C-alpha cells in the first residue's frame, strides 16, 4: 500500500474528516493479508472487531466526538503485552490459551487516546532473544529481504511498521528488542529511561525491561511518548509525569550539543558496510548540525558476563519454576537458558548487580562531558531468518548468545539510559543501517529532538521495501 500514512498524518486525516478510520483499517488489513503469510508479522488479527470499532469511531467523529489524539488509528501490539479479553501468547507454545483479564498500562493509555488494536504482533518466546526465530508465529522475515531475519524480540512490530501494515506498533526492550529489529527493518525506535512508560505485569528482568512505540518517524514516536508516559501505581519504577511535550520539542531549533562518536564498543568488529554508512552519516551530521563532535572508541570493558547473569538468572529462575512441567514445549535455546540459570548462585547474582552499578557509573560519568553518544546500532547485518545467531558465530555456553552479536544495545539497558536507533542509510545490497543515539538518563526529549534533526537532514521515510 504505497499511500499508507504515518501516524501523525493518519490521526490528522481522521480527526479532520479527510479520511475515515474504516478506510485506514481496511488498508491495513489488505497489507496484512497480502504480506503476513510471507513476513510473519502478526499472530492474531482482529479484522471484524477492528472494522466494527472503526465504524463506531467514524460515527463519533461525525458527531463531533473524538476519543483522543489517536482517534480511529489502528495499531499492532507486541504479543507480550497483556490485553484484556485478547489472547496473549508471549510467543510460547506454553501460553497459547492465555487470555488476560486486564490491560497493561501502555494498552489502557493507547485505548484512552482513541487507538484501535488491529492485531497482536510476533515476538520470540517470552522475548528472550534478539533474533526473530519463532515456533508460534513462524520466523519473522525482513521486509527488505524475506530470506533474512527482522531481528527481535519485537520482530512483528518492526515488520508491520516497515511493511506499511500499520501506521505504528508497540514493542518492548530488555536488551535491544525495539532497537535491533528497528535497525534491521529501517524504522525508528527509542528505548526510554527505565520507568518512563510503566510496565505491568511484573517482569523477572524488570530492572532491564522497557515498553515503548515503534514508528516510521521520530515525531510519531514523540507523540506516543507524550501520550503513554507517566506514573502508574502498578509499576514501582515508573517515573513522574513529564513537564514538556516531546513532540513540540522535536519542532524546536536544535541547540548546540556535544556529541561523542564511538565507532565501536568493547573492540567489537563492525561490518565494513555498516561502518561506511555510519561514518558517512556522522560526517554529514558534523557539517550540517550545530554539534561539537569528538570521535574516539571508548575504553569501557564489556559487561557481557554481568548481563548474562542478570538476564539468565531473572528469566531462567522465574520461568523455570512457572513452567517446570512444560520445558519440553519450549524453544531449545530458552530451555537451555533455564537449565543454566539453575547453576547461578545468589552470590553470583548479587555480584552482577554490583558490577552493573559500576558499569552504569562509567556510562553516566561520560555524560558529565558530552550531551549525546552515538554508535552503530548493530555491528552485523541481518542473517538467515531461521537462526538465533549469525553464521560463523562460535558456540558459547551463556544463556544469551544473542547478546554477543548485539553488544551496542543491551549495555544501555544495564545503565538505564535512553537509546534510539535511527535509519542512516543503506548497504550496497539495499539493507537499512541503524545509527544509535544515547542520551543521559531522563533526557529522552534531547534524544528525540536530535533524532528529529537527523531525520530532517537524512529523510528515510520515503524509502520503503519493494514488497
XYZ file of C-alpha atoms in Angstrom:
467
model
C 0.000 0.000 0.000
C 2.000 2.955 -1.269
C -0.158 5.608 0.404
C -0.231 4.194 3.952
C 0.119 7.355 6.066
C 2.426 7.701 9.032
C 0.860 8.035 12.467
C 0.575 11.813 12.713
C -0.809 12.069 9.188
C -3.321 9.268 9.778
C -4.545 10.820 13.026
C -4.893 14.257 11.430
C -6.740 12.929 8.367
C -9.275 11.086 10.525
C -9.845 13.913 13.006
C -10.280 16.441 10.181
C -12.648 14.214 8.222
C -10.267 13.935 5.252
C -10.207 10.162 5.613
C -12.023 7.579 7.663
C -10.971 5.079 10.247
C -12.723 2.372 8.243
C -10.676 3.172 5.142
C -7.444 3.087 7.128
C -8.300 -0.197 8.853
C -9.300 -1.742 5.523
C -5.982 -0.638 4.032
C -4.077 -2.167 6.928
C -5.992 -5.433 6.630
C -5.201 -5.612 2.906
C -1.494 -5.171 3.630
C -1.619 -7.794 6.374
C -3.488 -10.274 4.181
C -1.027 -9.723 1.320
C 2.278 -9.779 3.179
C 1.809 -11.527 6.519
C 1.930 -15.045 5.028
C 5.493 -14.268 3.908
C 6.763 -11.954 6.661
C 5.084 -13.411 9.776
C 4.461 -10.074 11.467
C 1.089 -10.873 13.041
C -0.369 -13.738 15.007
C -3.984 -12.975 15.858
C -5.639 -10.348 13.628
C -8.952 -8.880 14.776
C -10.356 -7.931 11.386
C -14.066 -7.888 12.194
C -13.599 -6.327 15.627
C -11.268 -3.650 14.245
C -13.677 -2.770 11.426
C -16.617 -2.588 13.839
C -14.624 -0.302 16.143
C -13.593 1.841 13.168
C -17.247 2.287 12.155
C -18.062 3.485 15.675
C -15.098 5.882 15.589
C -16.279 7.337 12.281
C -19.792 7.875 13.620
C -18.395 9.546 16.724
C -16.252 11.867 14.608
C -19.264 12.835 12.504
C -20.999 13.768 15.756
C -18.041 15.941 16.764
C -16.719 13.487 19.346
C -13.069 12.437 19.386
C -11.791 9.934 21.923
C -8.303 11.398 21.851
C -5.331 12.236 19.607
C -5.258 8.695 18.129
C -8.989 8.506 17.380
C -9.630 5.597 15.000
C -5.974 4.798 14.242
C -5.106 1.055 14.117
C -2.067 -0.319 15.961
C -0.152 -3.565 16.167
C 0.549 -4.771 19.717
C 3.515 -6.963 20.645
C 2.140 -10.247 21.954
C 3.947 -9.836 25.272
C 1.598 -7.054 26.415
C -1.448 -8.038 28.440
C -4.639 -7.228 26.517
C -7.935 -7.728 28.313
C -10.036 -10.402 26.627
C -7.495 -10.910 23.826
C -5.104 -13.842 23.718
C -1.539 -13.023 24.799
C 0.677 -15.971 23.849
C 4.025 -14.363 24.739
C 5.370 -16.251 21.747
C 5.281 -19.558 23.627
C 3.567 -22.869 22.975
C 3.023 -22.970 26.743
C 0.730 -19.915 26.693
C -1.458 -20.407 23.627
C -4.616 -20.251 25.765
C -3.564 -17.298 27.929
C -6.250 -14.568 27.917
C -5.586 -11.726 30.408
C -8.478 -10.048 32.187
C -6.727 -6.660 32.448
C -4.854 -4.354 30.091
C -1.221 -3.424 30.651
C -0.877 0.322 31.407
C 0.500 1.053 27.917
C -2.527 -0.664 26.340
C -5.037 1.180 28.537
C -3.430 4.510 27.617
C -3.359 3.661 23.919
C -7.082 2.855 24.017
C -7.825 6.010 26.015
C -6.150 8.029 23.255
C -8.601 6.505 20.749
C -6.478 3.825 19.079
C -7.811 0.547 17.683
C -5.984 -2.744 18.253
C -5.873 -4.468 14.880
C -3.805 -7.475 15.972
C -1.044 -8.948 18.115
C 2.444 -8.907 16.622
C 5.039 -11.648 16.757
C 7.665 -11.987 19.453
C 10.271 -14.560 20.286
C 9.436 -16.848 23.218
C 8.954 -14.618 26.261
C 11.059 -12.046 24.393
C 14.233 -13.925 25.272
C 16.357 -13.421 22.143
C 17.361 -10.738 19.638
C 16.565 -12.891 16.604
C 13.118 -13.446 15.064
C 13.062 -17.221 15.487
C 9.563 -18.390 16.462
C 7.731 -21.688 16.555
C 4.434 -19.922 17.329
C 4.301 -17.284 14.578
C 6.828 -18.583 12.070
C 10.229 -16.918 11.864
C 9.956 -13.159 11.384
C 11.255 -12.104 7.982
C 12.829 -8.835 6.940
C 10.678 -6.778 4.538
C 13.830 -5.675 2.702
C 14.859 -9.314 2.088
C 12.475 -12.005 3.355
C 15.209 -14.638 3.494
C 16.750 -12.681 6.380
C 15.804 -12.082 9.996
C 13.917 -8.995 11.049
C 15.637 -9.072 14.423
C 13.731 -9.321 17.689
C 12.299 -9.735 20.082
C 9.787 -7.088 18.871
C 10.019 -8.693 15.448
C 6.407 -8.441 14.338
C 6.034 -4.820 15.413
C 9.086 -3.756 13.398
C 7.991 -5.755 10.353
C 4.443 -4.411 10.500
C 5.588 -0.787 10.552
C 8.314 -1.199 7.904
C 5.961 -3.118 5.589
C 3.211 -0.473 5.970
C 0.805 -2.907 7.604
C 0.042 -0.366 10.351
C 0.989 3.279 10.961
C 2.680 2.340 14.276
C 3.106 -0.503 16.755
C 4.142 -1.169 20.338
C 7.237 -3.092 21.396
C 9.362 -3.775 24.438
C 13.107 -3.732 25.044
C 15.025 -5.668 27.699
C 18.333 -5.802 25.832
C 17.704 -4.175 22.475
C 14.347 -5.614 21.481
C 12.990 -2.471 19.811
C 16.371 -1.224 18.542
C 17.596 -4.485 16.994
C 14.570 -5.032 14.716
C 14.271 -1.268 14.276
C 17.761 -1.165 12.787
C 17.324 -4.305 10.672
C 13.943 -3.147 9.302
C 14.768 0.549 8.810
C 12.400 2.245 11.273
C 12.739 4.483 14.338
C 12.630 3.090 17.875
C 13.568 4.601 21.228
C 14.207 2.677 24.430
C 13.473 5.320 27.013
C 14.860 5.714 30.524
C 13.787 2.914 32.819
C 10.245 3.584 34.052
C 9.306 6.265 31.533
C 6.380 4.180 30.291
C 5.076 1.998 33.137
C 5.121 -1.761 32.731
C 2.883 -4.415 34.255
C 2.556 -7.336 34.942
C 5.855 -7.797 36.764
C 8.846 -8.994 34.770
C 11.665 -11.163 36.080
C 14.058 -8.686 34.443
C 12.181 -5.562 35.465
C 15.413 -3.631 36.028
C 16.222 -4.069 32.319
C 12.857 -4.048 30.552
C 11.117 -1.107 28.879
C 7.901 -0.602 26.904
C 7.557 1.799 24.003
C 6.479 2.634 20.450
C 7.971 1.618 17.111
C 7.305 4.109 14.320
C 8.270 5.309 10.880
C 9.236 8.789 12.056
C 10.721 10.465 15.115
C 7.755 12.812 15.548
C 5.359 9.844 15.564
C 7.400 8.360 18.406
C 7.477 11.655 20.299
C 3.671 11.904 20.132
C 3.306 8.403 21.543
C 5.730 9.071 24.380
C 3.708 12.177 25.212
C 0.562 10.032 25.418
C 1.928 6.873 27.048
C 4.378 8.197 29.661
C 3.663 8.911 33.302
C 3.324 7.063 36.601
C 1.099 4.072 37.285
C 0.589 2.581 40.737
C 1.243 -0.928 39.427
C 4.843 -0.101 38.410
C 7.009 0.917 41.357
C 9.757 2.017 38.931
C 7.511 4.395 36.956
C 8.855 7.933 36.615
C 6.942 11.130 37.415
C 4.950 12.799 34.665
C 6.912 14.764 32.074
C 6.796 18.547 32.212
C 7.081 19.211 28.462
C 5.758 17.930 25.155
C 8.427 15.970 23.345
C 6.536 16.369 20.071
C 6.766 20.148 20.464
C 10.440 19.831 21.292
C 11.063 17.958 18.037
C 9.844 21.060 16.184
C 12.101 23.445 18.131
C 15.523 24.588 16.831
C 18.324 22.249 17.850
C 20.703 23.824 20.394
C 24.451 23.282 20.147
C 25.245 19.846 21.527
C 28.412 17.999 22.494
C 28.287 14.685 20.624
C 30.755 11.837 21.044
C 31.005 9.246 18.288
C 32.352 5.822 19.189
C 32.674 3.686 16.028
C 32.570 0.540 18.160
C 32.284 -0.617 21.760
C 34.412 -3.246 23.509
C 36.660 -3.613 20.414
C 33.846 -5.358 18.546
C 34.500 -5.704 14.795
C 31.871 -3.826 12.764
C 30.833 -4.942 9.278
C 32.568 -2.670 6.773
C 29.286 -1.812 5.050
C 27.745 -0.698 8.330
C 30.843 1.251 9.320
C 30.934 3.104 5.994
C 27.261 4.035 6.218
C 27.541 5.260 9.801
C 30.740 7.204 9.127
C 29.096 8.995 6.205
C 26.092 9.900 8.355
C 28.312 11.184 11.168
C 30.316 13.314 8.746
C 27.131 14.752 7.265
C 25.799 15.491 10.747
C 29.023 17.168 11.849
C 28.899 19.616 8.939
C 25.174 20.350 8.909
C 24.048 20.391 12.552
C 25.110 22.590 15.487
C 27.256 19.972 17.203
C 30.723 19.830 18.676
C 31.889 16.371 17.651
C 34.512 14.199 19.269
C 35.312 10.766 17.876
C 37.140 8.008 19.704
C 36.384 4.440 20.676
C 35.561 4.265 24.375
C 37.753 2.180 26.671
C 34.920 0.514 28.600
C 35.227 -3.196 29.320
C 32.342 -5.361 28.168
C 29.829 -6.192 30.913
C 28.659 -9.281 28.990
C 29.020 -11.612 31.978
C 27.037 -9.168 34.104
C 24.199 -9.032 31.590
C 24.251 -12.798 31.143
C 23.895 -13.406 34.895
C 21.097 -10.872 35.368
C 19.166 -11.860 32.246
C 19.625 -15.606 32.570
C 19.114 -15.552 36.323
C 15.962 -13.451 36.225
C 14.268 -15.088 33.270
C 15.576 -18.574 33.879
C 14.643 -18.928 37.518
C 11.215 -17.295 37.153
C 10.150 -19.230 34.069
C 11.905 -22.387 35.193
C 9.679 -22.530 38.248
C 6.493 -21.465 36.476
C 6.973 -23.901 33.585
C 8.657 -26.783 35.394
C 6.344 -29.338 33.751
C 6.412 -27.752 30.275
C 10.107 -27.471 29.453
C 9.637 -29.934 26.588
C 7.416 -27.358 24.856
C 9.996 -24.562 24.992
C 12.357 -23.296 22.341
C 15.527 -25.364 22.970
C 17.543 -22.178 23.394
C 15.208 -20.859 26.065
C 15.128 -24.257 27.770
C 18.942 -24.174 27.873
C 18.798 -20.719 29.460
C 16.526 -22.094 32.179
C 18.869 -25.005 32.780
C 21.868 -22.681 33.046
C 20.002 -20.397 35.447
C 19.767 -23.223 37.989
C 23.559 -23.058 38.364
C 23.632 -19.330 39.213
C 24.226 -18.789 42.918
C 22.722 -15.914 44.876
C 26.228 -14.556 45.461
C 26.803 -14.504 41.693
C 23.569 -12.607 41.128
C 24.390 -10.024 43.806
C 27.911 -9.627 42.409
C 26.386 -8.969 38.987
C 24.179 -6.268 40.484
C 27.285 -4.605 41.910
C 29.084 -4.901 38.550
C 26.070 -3.412 36.836
C 26.211 -0.393 39.130
C 29.904 0.072 38.385
C 29.344 -0.064 34.616
C 26.386 2.293 34.835
C 28.574 4.720 36.758
C 31.062 4.735 33.866
C 28.286 5.482 31.395
C 26.817 8.275 33.498
C 30.265 9.820 34.012
C 30.643 10.153 30.239
C 27.565 12.377 30.185
C 29.271 14.833 32.505
C 31.401 15.639 29.446
C 29.048 15.101 26.484
C 25.353 15.505 25.732
C 24.932 12.535 23.396
C 26.800 9.369 22.473
C 26.384 7.834 19.020
C 27.395 4.365 17.822
C 26.272 1.926 15.164
C 23.113 0.251 16.441
C 24.478 -3.177 15.498
C 27.830 -4.467 14.216
C 26.239 -7.091 11.936
C 23.750 -7.154 9.078
C 20.601 -9.327 9.099
C 21.324 -13.041 8.826
C 19.177 -16.059 7.909
C 15.681 -15.923 9.418
C 15.868 -19.445 10.837
C 18.902 -18.717 13.016
C 19.381 -17.312 16.528
C 22.895 -16.005 15.777
C 24.803 -15.047 12.620
C 26.512 -17.692 10.542
C 30.048 -18.198 11.791
C 29.462 -17.097 15.388
C 31.340 -19.500 17.631
C 29.339 -21.648 20.018
C 29.178 -20.406 23.583
C 27.777 -21.566 26.891
C 25.978 -18.425 28.058
C 22.217 -18.069 28.260
C 22.361 -15.025 25.987
C 24.462 -15.947 22.960
C 22.369 -13.434 21.005
C 23.936 -10.686 23.133
C 27.311 -11.418 21.516
C 26.085 -10.005 18.186
C 24.163 -7.118 19.799
C 26.915 -5.633 22.021
C 25.888 -1.999 21.445
C 22.263 -2.266 22.626
C 21.978 -4.167 25.928
C 24.687 -2.167 27.794
C 22.242 0.745 27.918
C 19.591 -1.494 29.463
C 22.130 -2.120 32.208
C 22.742 1.614 32.645
C 19.134 2.737 32.084
C 19.997 5.439 29.533
C 17.621 6.366 26.715
C 18.870 4.923 23.428
C 17.325 5.216 19.979
C 18.003 3.660 16.603
C 17.747 5.982 13.597
C 17.954 4.805 9.972
C 21.086 6.363 8.474
C 21.428 4.762 5.046
C 21.597 1.534 3.096
C 24.223 -1.044 2.228
C 25.045 -1.724 -1.445
C 22.664 -4.690 -1.164
C 19.825 -2.376 -0.153
C 19.625 -3.303 3.549
C 18.952 -0.482 6.042
C 21.587 0.523 8.584
C 20.853 1.939 12.024
C 22.661 4.658 13.975
C 22.235 4.522 17.766
C 21.798 7.762 19.730
C 22.223 7.540 23.518
C 21.459 10.313 25.995
C 21.905 10.917 29.693
C 19.281 9.435 31.982
C 15.836 11.044 31.706
C 16.900 13.122 28.661
C 14.647 11.435 26.097
C 13.470 14.841 24.924
C 17.020 15.738 23.941
C 17.483 12.397 22.147
C 14.216 12.823 20.239
C 14.989 16.414 19.288
C 18.417 15.421 17.950
C 16.970 12.439 16.081
C 14.319 14.694 14.541
C 17.124 16.932 13.264
C 18.894 13.877 11.825
C 15.655 12.799 10.173
C 15.260 16.216 8.538
C 18.878 16.041 7.388
C 18.675 12.459 6.097
C 14.985 11.719 5.348
C 14.280 7.998 5.338
C 10.518 7.532 5.323
C 10.278 7.926 1.547
C 12.253 4.679 1.284
C 10.214 1.528 1.692
C 10.651 -2.156 0.908
C 9.711 -3.298 -2.576
C 7.280 -5.974 -1.485
